Short mmCIF file of C-alpha atoms and ligand atoms in Angstrom, two decimals:
data_model
loop_
_atom_site.label_atom_id
_atom_site.label_comp_id
_atom_site.label_asym_id
_atom_site.label_seq_id
_atom_site.Cartn_x
_atom_site.Cartn_y
_atom_site.Cartn_z
CA MET A 41 -0.01 0.25 0.20
CA ARG A 42 1.82 3.28 -0.60
CA VAL A 43 1.63 6.70 1.18
CA HIS A 44 -1.00 8.65 -1.19
CA ARG A 45 -1.56 11.97 0.59
CA LEU A 46 -0.02 13.50 3.94
CA GLU A 47 -2.03 16.12 5.42
CA GLN A 48 -1.67 17.87 9.30
CA ILE A 49 -5.51 18.48 9.75
CA THR A 50 -4.98 19.83 13.65
CA PRO A 51 -1.61 20.67 15.19
CA GLN A 52 -1.18 17.09 16.84
CA VAL A 53 -2.82 15.19 13.57
CA ARG A 54 -1.79 14.21 10.74
CA LEU A 55 -4.37 12.20 7.84
CA ILE A 56 -2.85 9.31 5.57
CA GLU A 57 -4.19 8.53 2.21
CA LEU A 58 -3.19 4.71 1.75
CA ARG A 59 -4.05 3.41 -1.87
CA ASP A 60 -2.72 0.29 -3.89
CA PRO A 61 0.04 1.56 -6.03
CA ASP A 62 -1.63 -0.01 -8.93
CA GLY A 63 -4.92 1.48 -8.17
CA GLY A 64 -6.28 -1.56 -7.83
CA MET A 65 -9.53 -1.82 -5.69
CA LEU A 66 -9.57 -2.33 -1.81
CA PRO A 67 -10.66 -4.72 0.15
CA PRO A 68 -14.30 -3.27 1.76
CA ALA A 69 -14.42 -1.80 4.90
CA GLU A 70 -17.52 -0.82 7.15
CA PRO A 71 -18.01 1.75 9.24
CA GLY A 72 -16.01 1.26 12.54
CA ALA A 73 -13.18 -0.99 11.37
CA HIS A 74 -9.15 -0.43 11.51
CA ILE A 75 -5.98 -1.92 10.10
CA ASP A 76 -3.54 -2.54 11.09
CA LEU A 77 0.54 -1.04 10.18
CA HIS A 78 3.24 -2.91 10.49
CA LEU A 79 6.07 -0.41 10.93
CA PRO A 80 9.61 -0.96 10.16
CA ASP A 81 10.40 -1.94 13.28
CA GLY A 82 8.66 -4.87 13.87
CA ALA A 83 6.04 -3.44 15.80
CA VAL A 84 2.26 -3.50 14.68
CA ARG A 85 0.02 -0.55 15.19
CA SER A 86 -3.46 -0.76 14.99
CA TYR A 87 -5.45 2.73 13.33
CA SER A 88 -9.16 3.55 12.74
CA LEU A 89 -10.22 3.64 9.11
CA CYS A 90 -11.90 7.23 9.25
CA GLY A 91 -12.61 8.01 5.41
CA ASP A 92 -15.66 7.11 3.54
CA PRO A 93 -16.55 3.13 3.27
CA ALA A 94 -17.80 3.54 -0.17
CA ASP A 95 -14.34 4.66 -1.80
CA ARG A 96 -13.03 1.26 -2.18
CA HIS A 97 -9.54 3.09 -3.99
CA ALA A 98 -8.62 4.76 -0.56
CA TYR A 99 -8.12 4.25 2.74
CA HIS A 100 -7.70 6.92 5.59
CA ILE A 101 -6.36 6.79 9.07
CA ALA A 102 -5.32 9.98 11.49
CA VAL A 103 -2.71 9.80 13.63
CA LEU A 104 -1.99 11.40 16.90
CA LYS A 105 1.64 12.54 17.98
CA VAL A 106 2.10 10.81 21.39
CA PRO A 107 5.70 11.51 22.87
CA GLY A 108 6.89 8.41 22.62
CA GLY A 109 4.70 6.81 20.36
CA ARG A 110 6.26 4.01 17.92
CA GLY A 111 3.39 4.22 15.53
CA SER A 112 3.12 8.07 16.07
CA GLY A 113 6.72 8.60 15.84
CA PHE A 114 6.97 7.06 12.29
CA VAL A 115 3.40 9.01 10.40
CA HIS A 116 4.98 11.88 12.46
CA GLY A 117 8.43 11.03 11.35
CA ASP A 118 10.00 9.61 8.85
CA LEU A 119 6.37 9.01 6.73
CA GLU A 120 6.09 10.24 3.52
CA PRO A 121 3.99 10.55 0.04
CA GLY A 122 4.81 7.76 -1.64
CA SER A 123 6.76 5.39 1.15
CA ASP A 124 4.86 1.88 0.62
CA LEU A 125 3.69 0.63 4.34
CA THR A 126 2.35 -2.84 5.10
CA ILE A 127 -0.84 -3.03 6.14
CA SER A 128 -3.55 -5.68 7.48
CA PRO A 129 -6.71 -6.03 5.69
CA PRO A 130 -9.39 -3.90 7.38
CA ARG A 131 -11.16 -5.91 10.05
CA ASN A 132 -14.30 -4.84 12.80
CA ASN A 133 -14.72 -5.33 16.17
CA PHE A 134 -17.41 -1.94 16.48
CA ARG A 135 -19.89 -3.14 14.41
CA PHE A 136 -22.46 -0.09 13.32
CA ASP A 137 -26.01 -1.14 13.24
CA ASP A 138 -28.28 1.48 11.40
CA ALA A 139 -30.96 3.07 13.98
CA PRO A 140 -33.57 5.76 14.01
CA ARG A 141 -31.59 7.30 16.42
CA SER A 142 -27.73 6.83 17.39
CA LEU A 143 -25.64 8.44 20.08
CA PHE A 144 -22.03 9.13 19.93
CA ILE A 145 -18.88 9.80 22.33
CA ALA A 146 -15.90 10.28 21.64
CA GLY A 147 -12.56 11.81 22.97
CA GLY A 148 -9.79 13.53 20.77
CA ILE A 149 -8.64 11.20 18.40
CA GLY A 150 -11.62 8.46 18.92
CA ILE A 151 -13.25 10.42 16.66
CA THR A 152 -11.98 8.38 13.46
CA PRO A 153 -13.83 5.28 14.22
CA LEU A 154 -17.15 7.15 14.85
CA LEU A 155 -16.93 9.33 11.91
CA PRO A 156 -17.52 6.77 9.14
CA MET A 157 -20.29 5.72 11.48
CA ILE A 158 -22.04 9.14 12.15
CA ARG A 159 -21.01 9.96 8.01
CA ARG A 160 -23.21 6.31 7.58
CA ALA A 161 -26.44 7.46 9.56
CA ALA A 162 -26.12 11.12 8.42
CA GLU A 163 -26.90 9.48 4.58
CA ARG A 164 -29.01 7.29 5.36
CA GLY A 165 -31.43 10.36 7.56
CA ALA A 166 -31.49 9.18 10.95
CA ASP A 167 -30.66 11.37 14.02
CA TRP A 168 -27.73 11.97 15.25
CA VAL A 169 -25.77 13.59 18.09
CA LEU A 170 -21.93 13.61 18.55
CA HIS A 171 -20.66 14.66 22.36
CA TYR A 172 -17.29 15.30 20.89
CA CYS A 173 -14.57 15.95 24.17
CA VAL A 174 -11.71 18.11 23.31
CA ARG A 175 -8.75 19.81 24.83
CA SER A 176 -9.38 22.74 22.76
CA ALA A 177 -12.15 23.39 19.48
CA SER A 178 -8.06 23.69 17.56
CA ALA A 179 -6.90 20.17 18.49
CA ALA A 180 -10.32 18.68 17.71
CA PRO A 181 -9.86 16.74 14.01
CA PHE A 182 -12.97 16.73 11.47
CA LEU A 183 -14.55 19.79 13.98
CA ASP A 184 -15.61 20.78 10.86
CA ASP A 185 -16.66 17.83 8.90
CA LEU A 186 -18.77 16.88 11.47
CA ARG A 187 -20.83 19.95 12.05
CA ALA A 188 -21.85 20.29 7.90
CA LEU A 189 -23.31 16.60 8.14
CA PRO A 190 -27.05 16.79 8.25
CA HIS A 191 -29.89 15.12 10.44
CA GLY A 192 -27.79 16.06 13.57
CA ARG A 193 -25.66 17.90 15.80
CA VAL A 194 -22.34 18.13 17.58
CA GLU A 195 -22.19 19.52 21.15
CA LEU A 196 -18.36 19.84 21.55
CA HIS A 197 -16.74 19.55 25.15
CA ALA A 198 -13.64 21.80 25.16
CA ALA A 199 -11.78 21.50 27.88
CA ASP A 200 -9.82 25.01 27.42
CA GLU A 201 -13.42 26.27 27.94
CA GLY A 202 -14.62 24.61 30.52
CA ARG A 203 -16.89 22.27 29.12
CA ARG A 204 -16.63 18.90 30.29
CA LEU A 205 -18.93 16.04 29.43
CA ALA A 206 -21.59 15.11 32.15
CA VAL A 207 -21.18 11.77 31.26
CA ASP A 208 -23.37 10.27 33.56
CA ALA A 209 -26.38 12.64 33.35
CA LEU A 210 -26.02 12.16 29.72
CA LEU A 211 -26.66 7.91 29.51
CA ALA A 212 -29.60 8.53 32.45
CA SER A 213 -31.20 10.66 29.86
CA THR A 214 -30.51 7.97 26.72
CA PRO A 215 -33.51 5.65 26.29
CA ALA A 216 -32.00 1.88 26.23
CA ASP A 217 -33.38 1.83 22.14
CA VAL A 218 -30.36 4.43 21.15
CA PRO A 219 -27.05 2.80 20.80
CA ILE A 220 -24.66 4.30 21.89
CA TYR A 221 -21.19 4.22 20.58
CA CYS A 222 -18.05 5.50 22.40
CA CYS A 223 -14.22 5.79 21.37
CA GLY A 224 -11.58 7.74 23.31
CA PRO A 225 -8.96 8.19 26.16
CA GLN A 226 -9.45 5.38 28.27
CA ARG A 227 -10.90 7.07 31.47
CA LEU A 228 -13.50 8.32 28.99
CA MET A 229 -14.71 4.94 28.02
CA GLU A 230 -14.42 3.62 32.04
CA ALA A 231 -16.82 6.78 32.85
CA VAL A 232 -19.26 6.15 29.86
CA ALA A 233 -19.41 1.73 31.29
CA ALA A 234 -19.45 2.53 34.66
CA ALA A 235 -22.71 4.94 33.89
CA ALA A 236 -24.66 2.61 31.44
CA ASP A 237 -27.36 0.27 32.50
CA PRO A 238 -27.02 -2.74 31.42
CA ALA A 239 -30.39 -2.52 29.13
CA GLN A 240 -28.27 0.29 27.26
CA ASP A 241 -26.68 -0.98 23.84
CA VAL A 242 -23.22 0.65 24.26
CA ARG A 243 -20.05 0.26 22.13
CA PHE A 244 -16.64 0.43 22.82
CA GLU A 245 -13.48 0.47 21.19
CA TRP A 246 -10.15 0.35 23.32
CA PHE A 247 -6.72 0.73 21.72
CA ALA A 248 -5.43 -0.67 24.71
CA PRO A 249 -6.24 -3.12 27.09
CA ARG A 250 -9.29 -2.64 29.36
CA THR A 251 -8.33 -2.54 33.01
CA GLU A 252 -11.16 -2.30 35.36
CA PRO A 253 -11.29 -4.45 38.17
CA ALA A 254 -14.31 -6.44 37.14
CA ARG A 255 -11.91 -8.09 33.61
CA GLU A 256 -8.48 -8.92 36.01
CA PRO A 257 -7.70 -12.34 35.72
CA ALA A 258 -9.43 -14.96 38.01
CA SER A 259 -6.52 -17.38 37.63
CA ASP A 260 -2.86 -18.70 35.80
CA ASP A 261 -3.20 -22.38 35.74
CA SER A 262 -1.71 -24.39 33.41
CA PHE A 263 -4.47 -26.26 30.86
CA GLU A 264 -4.83 -28.41 27.82
CA VAL A 265 -5.67 -26.76 24.53
CA VAL A 266 -6.19 -29.47 21.69
CA CYS A 267 -6.35 -27.74 18.06
CA ALA A 268 -9.05 -30.70 15.76
CA ARG A 269 -7.75 -28.76 12.70
CA SER A 270 -4.35 -29.67 13.09
CA GLY A 271 -4.93 -32.94 15.10
CA VAL A 272 -2.52 -31.53 17.66
CA THR A 273 -3.18 -31.00 21.53
CA VAL A 274 -0.82 -28.82 23.59
CA THR A 275 -0.20 -27.88 27.07
CA VAL A 276 -0.37 -24.22 28.39
CA PRO A 277 1.71 -23.29 31.49
CA ALA A 278 0.60 -20.41 34.00
CA GLY A 279 1.91 -17.18 32.54
CA THR A 280 2.41 -18.47 28.76
CA SER A 281 -0.32 -17.26 26.28
CA ILE A 282 -2.02 -20.00 24.31
CA LEU A 283 -1.05 -18.18 21.60
CA ASP A 284 2.61 -19.03 22.32
CA ALA A 285 1.91 -21.96 23.25
CA LEU A 286 1.08 -22.65 19.79
CA TYR A 287 3.48 -20.96 17.93
CA ALA A 288 5.97 -23.23 19.95
CA ALA A 289 4.36 -26.74 18.90
CA GLY A 290 4.26 -25.71 15.39
CA VAL A 291 0.29 -24.58 14.92
CA GLU A 292 -0.64 -21.65 13.00
CA ALA A 293 -2.49 -18.43 14.45
CA ASP A 294 -2.58 -15.18 13.36
CA SER A 295 -2.51 -12.34 15.27
CA SER A 296 -1.20 -8.82 15.34
CA CYS A 297 -1.51 -6.84 18.66
CA GLU A 298 -1.59 -9.34 20.82
CA GLN A 299 -2.40 -7.55 24.01
CA GLY A 300 -6.41 -8.74 23.28
CA ILE A 301 -7.32 -4.86 21.52
CA CYS A 302 -7.48 -5.88 17.68
CA GLY A 303 -9.46 -9.57 17.44
CA THR A 304 -6.76 -10.73 14.95
CA CYS A 305 -6.35 -14.09 16.66
CA GLU A 306 -10.44 -14.79 17.14
CA THR A 307 -11.08 -18.50 17.18
CA THR A 308 -14.40 -20.61 18.10
CA VAL A 309 -14.45 -22.82 20.43
CA LEU A 310 -15.88 -26.31 20.47
CA GLU A 311 -15.47 -27.19 23.83
CA GLY A 312 -14.21 -25.74 27.40
CA GLU A 313 -14.59 -22.72 29.14
CA PRO A 314 -12.52 -19.50 28.34
CA GLU A 315 -11.36 -17.11 30.83
CA HIS A 316 -11.77 -14.15 28.99
CA ARG A 317 -8.94 -11.55 29.04
CA ASP A 318 -9.43 -9.50 26.05
CA SER A 319 -10.86 -6.14 25.08
CA VAL A 320 -12.95 -7.20 22.03
CA LEU A 321 -16.04 -8.96 23.39
CA SER A 322 -18.98 -7.94 24.73
CA ASP A 323 -19.99 -8.89 27.76
CA THR A 324 -22.71 -11.22 25.57
CA GLU A 325 -19.97 -12.64 23.55
CA ARG A 326 -17.93 -13.48 26.97
CA ALA A 327 -21.08 -15.76 28.46
CA ALA A 328 -21.43 -17.21 24.88
CA GLY A 329 -18.25 -17.73 25.20
CA LYS A 330 -18.17 -19.45 21.21
CA THR A 331 -14.60 -17.57 20.52
CA MET A 332 -11.73 -16.24 22.37
CA MET A 333 -8.37 -14.17 21.73
CA LEU A 334 -5.89 -16.73 21.79
CA CYS A 335 -3.59 -14.44 22.58
CA VAL A 336 -4.32 -13.02 26.39
CA SER A 337 -7.30 -15.24 27.40
CA ARG A 338 -6.72 -18.37 28.95
CA ALA A 339 -9.10 -21.21 30.66
CA ARG A 340 -11.80 -21.85 33.12
CA SER A 341 -11.81 -26.27 32.47
CA ALA A 342 -9.17 -28.23 32.52
CA ARG A 343 -9.37 -28.76 28.84
CA LEU A 344 -10.28 -26.53 25.34
CA VAL A 345 -11.36 -27.85 22.09
CA LEU A 346 -10.56 -25.36 19.61
CA ASP A 347 -10.60 -24.67 15.74
CA ILE A 348 -7.39 -24.83 15.08
FE1 FES B 167 -4.91 -8.98 18.92
FE2 FES B 167 -5.34 -11.21 19.77
S1 FES B 167 -3.58 -10.48 18.52
S2 FES B 167 -7.05 -9.62 19.95
#
């Protein structure tokens, strides 16, 4: 994939447009999807696609300048138009469903996965409201684009103007049939998760592992994993991930972030009870126990049978 355009859209955020060097069509990406960017030093970073999902010839990502950040250091340093990059196909853990009304809550660069969703809602004539928390209006990526979209409104909460979002009051006044989409700093997302009623449909995109107490690991015992497709059985010792145990046994498995946040290693569970430690699955999906992330999750049962 080639960098076609680089644009500084705020003092701290760079927009990158990626295209196939031969002008080919790109795999489709639904609103909320992200790609993994493979950095020259071997690290992998996930970025939400913030462009128009209907544009099959370009992907757009926006990257915040973060002191010491490897992905951000690369994008804000060495990258230039014409650079070739390795990326993964789009993956979506943050599904947007059409609804007559939707509520969006963004913190800073967390606007990126929400922008295509809001565009989709606006295109379809659905009501939408965005609560956009930023340090200042000048540091809010895509603010003018968002304000120009029909059928909804942007409530800007700029810290330098003393306007803070009252999360509890907002969630309490949102009917249960209005889906809520949230992405931003960990603190904001944890506050929204804590304020939500269990009947509310709240969806998050996590770009760092969740740390709330309810998701702390319960145990670190060893257990057995049977790989149904490859016919290999491995013991996963304490302190080793399923993914690492599989790799050591020569079993092929996809992975990317290895922190339980990207969803690349999601695998179907055929038997046994997983102990979920990821930040991808919803509470309902966790309870169903049909899939698990091999990079961080473990087992409550002595044995798991996986479709791998
Ligand atoms: Fe990203 Fe497992 S590799 S969730």
